[in-house]
Amino acid sequence: FVASLRFKFTVLMALVIGFFILGGIFLTEQNMRRSLVRESVEKGVGVARGVAFNVEDPLLTGDDLTLFSAVKTAGRSQGVVYVLIVDDQSLVKAASNFDMVGTYWHWAEDAAPVTRGEGYLLRRNAAGTLFDVEVPILLVGDKPLQLGSIHLGLSQAQVNQAIVGMRQQLGLFSIIGMLFANIVAYLLVSYFVRPVDALVKGVKAIGEGKFDQQIRLQRKDELGVLTSAFNDMASKLREKEFIEKTFERYVSKPLARE
């Protein structure tokens, strides 16, 4: 069975289908990851801009209570790891982690290249698990003056969890799809191989001297032409055998076969 065309073609088709399924899963995962990351960043930028808009005056007047209240509110957003309000000298004026207040902010992670968006900067660590969104705090006027910036840390743990869940679901669907594809591949291959099996049996039968072989196959492709040629050959062999037997009644066998 392993050496048969049916088995070989079924395995080949299963491998091809499996390759396309795995490729589809990979592309779906990449597209979903990009979509979730983009959604997470857009949400973070929106939160950071909201904080920047509300802390313009408190930063100028030194209203620490309002600054810390804004930081606390922003820190409640889903996926936010930290919130920092930094002045124009990179001095942290308010932070979700109080120990950072009074220190100078710097991106300590092994950062990838900075991505500059529309009105914000985006940094990420080498592992891609943490994003830092920087939004400027601007004093509105004829010539906007930057008073400082908001730094908002976004964890990608939720994105990764969503990807893992999606991967598990796609894995289950892939297994079901592979089983269904294998069944379809086997039936499809059987449709094409069945005439070949019939021809092989017919040739073996003719080799054993059984010339009454006739393969019934209504097809117009190459297999149909081959089957028609086989039937013609079997018919001519039957006619030849009939003539030989008829002549054997009146002449010797060697002479009849000549």
mmCIF file of C-alpha atoms in Angstrom:
data_model
loop_
_atom_site.group_PDB
_atom_site.id
_atom_site.type_symbol
_atom_site.label_atom_id
_atom_site.label_comp_id
_atom_site.label_asym_id
_atom_site.label_seq_id
_atom_site.Cartn_x
_atom_site.Cartn_y
_atom_site.Cartn_z
ATOM 1 C CA PHE A 1 0.000 0.000 0.000
ATOM 2 C CA VAL A 2 2.838 2.420 0.887
ATOM 3 C CA ALA A 3 4.369 1.942 -2.580
ATOM 4 C CA SER A 4 1.074 2.624 -4.373
ATOM 5 C CA LEU A 5 0.361 5.779 -6.353
ATOM 6 C CA ARG A 6 -2.723 6.411 -4.225
ATOM 7 C CA PHE A 7 -0.642 6.607 -1.035
ATOM 8 C CA LYS A 8 2.126 8.705 -2.611
ATOM 9 C CA PHE A 9 -0.243 11.223 -4.175
ATOM 10 C CA THR A 10 -2.310 11.439 -0.981
ATOM 11 C CA VAL A 11 0.799 12.184 1.090
ATOM 12 C CA LEU A 12 1.977 14.736 -1.464
ATOM 13 C CA MET A 13 -1.361 16.542 -1.521
ATOM 14 C CA ALA A 14 -1.570 16.436 2.277
ATOM 15 C CA LEU A 15 1.882 18.033 2.515
ATOM 16 C CA VAL A 16 0.946 20.754 0.040
ATOM 17 C CA ILE A 17 -2.328 21.485 1.834
ATOM 18 C CA GLY A 18 -0.525 21.438 5.191
ATOM 19 C CA PHE A 19 2.038 23.909 3.882
ATOM 20 C CA PHE A 20 -0.680 26.333 2.800
ATOM 21 C CA ILE A 21 -2.550 25.924 6.105
ATOM 22 C CA LEU A 22 0.596 26.620 8.147
ATOM 23 C CA GLY A 23 1.407 29.565 5.901
ATOM 24 C CA GLY A 24 -2.109 30.898 6.420
ATOM 25 C CA ILE A 25 -1.772 30.538 10.194
ATOM 26 C CA PHE A 26 1.561 32.373 10.160
ATOM 27 C CA LEU A 27 0.214 35.250 8.063
ATOM 28 C CA THR A 28 -2.963 35.470 10.160
ATOM 29 C CA GLU A 29 -0.904 35.594 13.356
ATOM 30 C CA GLN A 30 1.374 38.309 11.989
ATOM 31 C CA ASN A 31 -1.556 40.410 10.785
ATOM 32 C CA MET A 32 -3.367 39.974 14.082
ATOM 33 C CA ARG A 33 -0.232 40.905 16.059
ATOM 34 C CA ARG A 34 0.278 44.068 13.999
ATOM 35 C CA SER A 35 -3.387 44.976 14.398
ATOM 36 C CA LEU A 36 -3.365 44.440 18.181
ATOM 37 C CA VAL A 37 -0.077 46.310 18.635
ATOM 38 C CA ARG A 38 -1.366 49.211 16.536
ATOM 39 C CA GLU A 39 -4.597 49.280 18.546
ATOM 40 C CA SER A 40 -2.634 49.188 21.825
ATOM 41 C CA VAL A 41 -0.337 52.023 20.726
ATOM 42 C CA GLU A 42 -3.228 54.169 19.488
ATOM 43 C CA LYS A 43 -4.985 53.662 22.798
ATOM 44 C CA GLY A 44 -1.819 54.559 24.709
ATOM 45 C CA VAL A 45 -1.258 57.672 22.603
ATOM 46 C CA GLY A 46 -4.845 58.737 23.280
ATOM 47 C CA VAL A 47 -4.410 58.305 27.044
ATOM 48 C CA ALA A 48 -1.063 60.140 27.013
ATOM 49 C CA ARG A 49 -2.516 63.033 24.996
ATOM 50 C CA GLY A 50 -5.391 63.313 27.442
ATOM 51 C CA VAL A 51 -2.940 63.586 30.339
ATOM 52 C CA ALA A 52 -0.764 66.107 28.460
ATOM 53 C CA PHE A 53 -3.791 68.287 27.764
ATOM 54 C CA ASN A 54 -4.841 68.312 31.445
ATOM 55 C CA VAL A 55 -1.451 68.909 33.086
ATOM 56 C CA GLU A 56 -0.275 71.925 31.081
ATOM 57 C CA ASP A 57 -1.239 74.502 33.722
ATOM 58 C CA PRO A 58 -0.480 72.301 36.794
ATOM 59 C CA LEU A 59 3.048 71.727 35.430
ATOM 60 C CA LEU A 60 3.591 75.485 35.106
ATOM 61 C CA THR A 61 2.185 76.258 38.572
ATOM 62 C CA GLY A 62 3.733 73.256 40.317
ATOM 63 C CA ASP A 63 0.377 71.771 41.280
ATOM 64 C CA ASP A 64 1.689 68.328 42.303
ATOM 65 C CA LEU A 65 -1.710 67.143 43.543
ATOM 66 C CA THR A 66 -3.244 67.572 40.081
ATOM 67 C CA LEU A 67 -0.205 66.014 38.434
ATOM 68 C CA PHE A 68 -0.354 62.910 40.614
ATOM 69 C CA SER A 69 -4.123 62.682 40.199
ATOM 70 C CA ALA A 70 -3.701 62.682 36.400
ATOM 71 C CA VAL A 71 -0.992 60.034 36.641
ATOM 72 C CA LYS A 72 -3.147 57.848 38.885
ATOM 73 C CA THR A 73 -6.143 58.114 36.550
ATOM 74 C CA ALA A 74 -4.075 57.240 33.468
ATOM 75 C CA GLY A 75 -2.435 54.330 35.281
ATOM 76 C CA ARG A 76 -5.805 52.626 35.662
ATOM 77 C CA SER A 77 -6.056 52.127 31.894
ATOM 78 C CA GLN A 78 -5.758 48.525 30.786
ATOM 79 C CA GLY A 79 -2.251 47.510 29.746
ATOM 80 C CA VAL A 80 -0.571 50.618 31.207
ATOM 81 C CA VAL A 81 2.546 49.730 33.247
ATOM 82 C CA TYR A 82 3.721 53.192 34.229
ATOM 83 C CA VAL A 83 2.916 56.872 33.689
ATOM 84 C CA LEU A 84 5.499 59.645 34.013
ATOM 85 C CA ILE A 85 5.220 63.418 33.770
ATOM 86 C CA VAL A 86 8.618 64.817 32.838
ATOM 87 C CA ASP A 87 9.619 68.482 32.519
ATOM 88 C CA ASP A 88 11.721 69.990 29.756
ATOM 89 C CA GLN A 89 14.887 68.974 31.630
ATOM 90 C CA SER A 90 13.819 65.287 31.746
ATOM 91 C CA LEU A 91 13.164 65.597 35.506
ATOM 92 C CA VAL A 92 10.294 63.380 36.632
ATOM 93 C CA LYS A 93 7.671 65.608 38.307
ATOM 94 C CA ALA A 94 5.016 62.899 38.879
ATOM 95 C CA ALA A 95 4.963 59.153 38.374
ATOM 96 C CA SER A 96 2.886 56.082 39.075
ATOM 97 C CA ASN A 97 5.994 54.767 40.869
ATOM 98 C CA PHE A 98 6.684 57.411 43.519
ATOM 99 C CA ASP A 99 10.355 56.372 43.816
ATOM 100 C CA MET A 100 10.985 57.820 40.342
ATOM 101 C CA VAL A 101 9.876 61.325 41.309
ATOM 102 C CA GLY A 102 12.836 63.706 41.344
ATOM 103 C CA THR A 103 14.991 61.493 39.157
ATOM 104 C CA TYR A 104 15.955 62.068 35.564
ATOM 105 C CA TRP A 105 14.129 59.932 33.057
ATOM 106 C CA HIS A 106 16.014 57.876 30.510
ATOM 107 C CA TRP A 107 15.069 54.825 28.475
ATOM 108 C CA ALA A 108 17.052 52.125 30.248
ATOM 109 C CA GLU A 109 15.848 49.210 28.153
ATOM 110 C CA ASP A 110 17.814 47.764 25.256
ATOM 111 C CA ALA A 111 15.699 49.780 22.886
ATOM 112 C CA ALA A 112 14.942 49.234 19.255
ATOM 113 C CA PRO A 113 15.048 52.274 16.937
ATOM 114 C CA VAL A 114 12.599 55.042 17.885
ATOM 115 C CA THR A 115 9.439 55.239 15.793
ATOM 116 C CA ARG A 116 8.177 58.757 15.199
ATOM 117 C CA GLY A 117 4.421 59.029 14.837
ATOM 118 C CA GLU A 118 2.098 61.972 14.379
ATOM 119 C CA GLY A 119 2.726 63.966 17.522
ATOM 120 C CA TYR A 120 4.362 61.172 19.514
ATOM 121 C CA LEU A 121 7.478 59.008 19.819
ATOM 122 C CA LEU A 122 7.346 55.261 20.294
ATOM 123 C CA ARG A 123 10.134 53.204 21.824
ATOM 124 C CA ARG A 124 10.184 49.491 22.483
ATOM 125 C CA ASN A 125 12.543 47.117 24.205
ATOM 126 C CA ALA A 126 14.485 44.492 22.262
ATOM 127 C CA ALA A 127 12.011 41.742 23.169
ATOM 128 C CA GLY A 128 9.058 43.823 21.995
ATOM 129 C CA THR A 129 7.237 43.220 25.302
ATOM 130 C CA LEU A 130 7.214 46.859 26.452
ATOM 131 C CA PHE A 131 6.442 50.071 24.578
ATOM 132 C CA ASP A 132 7.127 53.602 25.768
ATOM 133 C CA VAL A 133 4.845 56.266 24.313
ATOM 134 C CA GLU A 134 6.130 59.830 24.583
ATOM 135 C CA VAL A 135 3.717 62.719 23.995
ATOM 136 C CA PRO A 136 4.847 66.337 24.380
ATOM 137 C CA ILE A 137 3.204 68.759 26.817
ATOM 138 C CA LEU A 138 2.787 71.946 24.798
ATOM 139 C CA LEU A 139 1.962 75.457 25.916
ATOM 140 C CA VAL A 140 -0.477 76.642 23.285
ATOM 141 C CA GLY A 141 0.353 79.996 21.716
ATOM 142 C CA ASP A 142 1.561 81.686 18.572
ATOM 143 C CA LYS A 143 4.653 79.528 18.881
ATOM 144 C CA PRO A 144 3.940 76.348 20.885
ATOM 145 C CA LEU A 145 6.422 75.840 23.715
ATOM 146 C CA GLN A 146 7.203 72.328 24.964
ATOM 147 C CA LEU A 147 6.974 72.242 28.763
ATOM 148 C CA GLY A 148 7.804 68.576 29.092
ATOM 149 C CA SER A 149 6.428 65.226 28.047
ATOM 150 C CA ILE A 150 4.256 62.332 29.105
ATOM 151 C CA HIS A 151 5.806 58.882 29.117
ATOM 152 C CA LEU A 152 3.379 55.993 29.201
ATOM 153 C CA GLY A 153 4.530 52.357 29.360
ATOM 154 C CA LEU A 154 2.444 49.768 27.559
ATOM 155 C CA SER A 155 2.784 46.081 28.322
ATOM 156 C CA GLN A 156 2.344 43.692 25.415
ATOM 157 C CA ALA A 157 1.369 40.818 27.727
ATOM 158 C CA GLN A 158 -2.301 41.102 26.724
ATOM 159 C CA VAL A 159 -1.337 41.143 23.061
ATOM 160 C CA ASN A 160 0.756 38.010 23.541
ATOM 161 C CA GLN A 161 -2.062 36.315 25.455
ATOM 162 C CA ALA A 162 -4.488 37.112 22.648
ATOM 163 C CA ILE A 163 -2.006 35.730 20.124
ATOM 164 C CA VAL A 164 -1.567 32.517 22.141
ATOM 165 C CA GLY A 165 -5.338 32.075 22.386
ATOM 166 C CA MET A 166 -5.751 32.714 18.672
ATOM 167 C CA ARG A 167 -2.910 30.287 17.918
ATOM 168 C CA GLN A 168 -4.589 27.552 19.954
ATOM 169 C CA GLN A 169 -7.896 28.068 18.167
ATOM 170 C CA LEU A 170 -6.226 28.111 14.766
ATOM 171 C CA GLY A 171 -4.266 25.008 15.743
ATOM 172 C CA LEU A 172 -7.499 23.167 16.516
ATOM 173 C CA PHE A 173 -9.101 24.338 13.284
ATOM 174 C CA SER A 174 -5.938 23.344 11.411
ATOM 175 C CA ILE A 175 -6.043 19.794 12.775
ATOM 176 C CA ILE A 176 -9.695 19.483 11.750
ATOM 177 C CA GLY A 177 -8.879 21.077 8.398
ATOM 178 C CA MET A 178 -5.947 18.711 7.831
ATOM 179 C CA LEU A 179 -8.106 15.661 8.572
ATOM 180 C CA PHE A 180 -10.803 16.899 6.207
ATOM 181 C CA ALA A 181 -8.185 17.811 3.586
ATOM 182 C CA ASN A 182 -6.607 14.361 3.828
ATOM 183 C CA ILE A 183 -9.968 12.692 3.296
ATOM 184 C CA VAL A 184 -10.686 14.937 0.307
ATOM 185 C CA ALA A 185 -7.166 14.333 -1.031
ATOM 186 C CA TYR A 186 -7.592 10.569 -0.696
ATOM 187 C CA LEU A 187 -10.939 10.614 -2.498
ATOM 188 C CA LEU A 188 -9.599 12.910 -5.189
ATOM 189 C CA VAL A 189 -6.499 10.799 -5.730
ATOM 190 C CA SER A 190 -8.633 7.655 -5.770
ATOM 191 C CA TYR A 191 -10.732 9.189 -8.541
ATOM 192 C CA PHE A 192 -7.650 9.575 -10.708
ATOM 193 C CA VAL A 193 -5.834 6.390 -9.650
ATOM 194 C CA ARG A 194 -8.802 4.009 -9.922
ATOM 195 C CA PRO A 195 -8.571 3.785 -13.743
ATOM 196 C CA VAL A 196 -4.846 3.066 -13.437
ATOM 197 C CA ASP A 197 -5.584 0.215 -11.018
ATOM 198 C CA ALA A 198 -8.142 -1.168 -13.469
ATOM 199 C CA LEU A 199 -5.611 -0.979 -16.316
ATOM 200 C CA VAL A 200 -2.977 -2.755 -14.203
ATOM 201 C CA LYS A 201 -5.410 -5.576 -13.415
ATOM 202 C CA GLY A 202 -6.459 -5.774 -17.052
ATOM 203 C CA VAL A 203 -2.836 -6.016 -18.273
ATOM 204 C CA LYS A 204 -2.106 -8.745 -15.730
ATOM 205 C CA ALA A 205 -5.201 -10.661 -16.862
ATOM 206 C CA ILE A 206 -4.150 -10.427 -20.510
ATOM 207 C CA GLY A 207 -0.696 -11.614 -19.543
ATOM 208 C CA GLU A 208 -2.387 -14.700 -18.086
ATOM 209 C CA GLY A 209 -4.194 -15.299 -21.416
ATOM 210 C CA LYS A 210 -7.543 -13.859 -20.341
ATOM 211 C CA PHE A 211 -8.428 -11.743 -23.364
ATOM 212 C CA ASP A 212 -12.036 -11.093 -22.363
ATOM 213 C CA GLN A 213 -11.058 -7.879 -20.539
ATOM 214 C CA GLN A 214 -13.075 -4.727 -20.997
ATOM 215 C CA ILE A 215 -12.670 -1.638 -18.830
ATOM 216 C CA ARG A 216 -15.742 0.573 -18.670
ATOM 217 C CA LEU A 217 -14.580 4.157 -18.218
ATOM 218 C CA GLN A 218 -16.382 7.177 -19.670
ATOM 219 C CA ARG A 219 -13.686 9.845 -19.622
ATOM 220 C CA LYS A 220 -12.322 12.176 -22.278
ATOM 221 C CA ASP A 221 -8.924 12.845 -20.730
ATOM 222 C CA GLU A 222 -5.627 10.985 -21.238
ATOM 223 C CA LEU A 223 -6.743 8.134 -18.997
ATOM 224 C CA GLY A 224 -9.866 7.749 -21.127
ATOM 225 C CA VAL A 225 -7.725 7.552 -24.294
ATOM 226 C CA LEU A 226 -5.437 4.992 -22.656
ATOM 227 C CA THR A 227 -8.405 2.914 -21.508
ATOM 228 C CA SER A 228 -9.905 3.002 -25.010
ATOM 229 C CA ALA A 229 -6.568 1.847 -26.467
ATOM 230 C CA PHE A 230 -6.462 -0.989 -23.944
ATOM 231 C CA ASN A 231 -9.982 -2.099 -24.835
ATOM 232 C CA ASP A 232 -9.089 -2.047 -28.544
ATOM 233 C CA MET A 233 -5.991 -4.122 -27.851
ATOM 234 C CA ALA A 234 -7.983 -6.647 -25.811
ATOM 235 C CA SER A 235 -10.619 -6.833 -28.554
ATOM 236 C CA LYS A 236 -7.981 -7.542 -31.240
ATOM 237 C CA LEU A 237 -6.361 -10.180 -29.051
ATOM 238 C CA ARG A 238 -9.757 -11.863 -28.614
ATOM 239 C CA GLU A 239 -10.274 -11.823 -32.388
ATOM 240 C CA LYS A 240 -6.822 -13.264 -32.926
ATOM 241 C CA GLU A 241 -7.470 -15.975 -30.353
ATOM 242 C CA PHE A 242 -10.824 -16.795 -32.011
ATOM 243 C CA ILE A 243 -9.195 -17.076 -35.447
ATOM 244 C CA GLU A 244 -6.453 -19.310 -34.069
ATOM 245 C CA LYS A 245 -8.941 -21.653 -32.414
ATOM 246 C CA THR A 246 -11.036 -21.769 -35.595
ATOM 247 C CA PHE A 247 -8.037 -22.664 -37.746
ATOM 248 C CA GLU A 248 -6.897 -25.269 -35.226
ATOM 249 C CA ARG A 249 -9.999 -27.289 -36.097
ATOM 250 C CA TYR A 250 -8.804 -27.728 -39.662
ATOM 251 C CA VAL A 251 -5.002 -27.384 -39.599
ATOM 252 C CA SER A 252 -2.234 -28.083 -37.137
ATOM 253 C CA LYS A 253 -1.616 -25.653 -34.227
ATOM 254 C CA PRO A 254 1.801 -24.391 -35.472
ATOM 255 C CA LEU A 255 0.344 -23.599 -38.865
ATOM 256 C CA ALA A 256 -2.737 -21.946 -37.354
ATOM 257 C CA ARG A 257 -0.584 -19.647 -35.201
ATOM 258 C CA GLU A 258 1.404 -18.589 -38.235
#
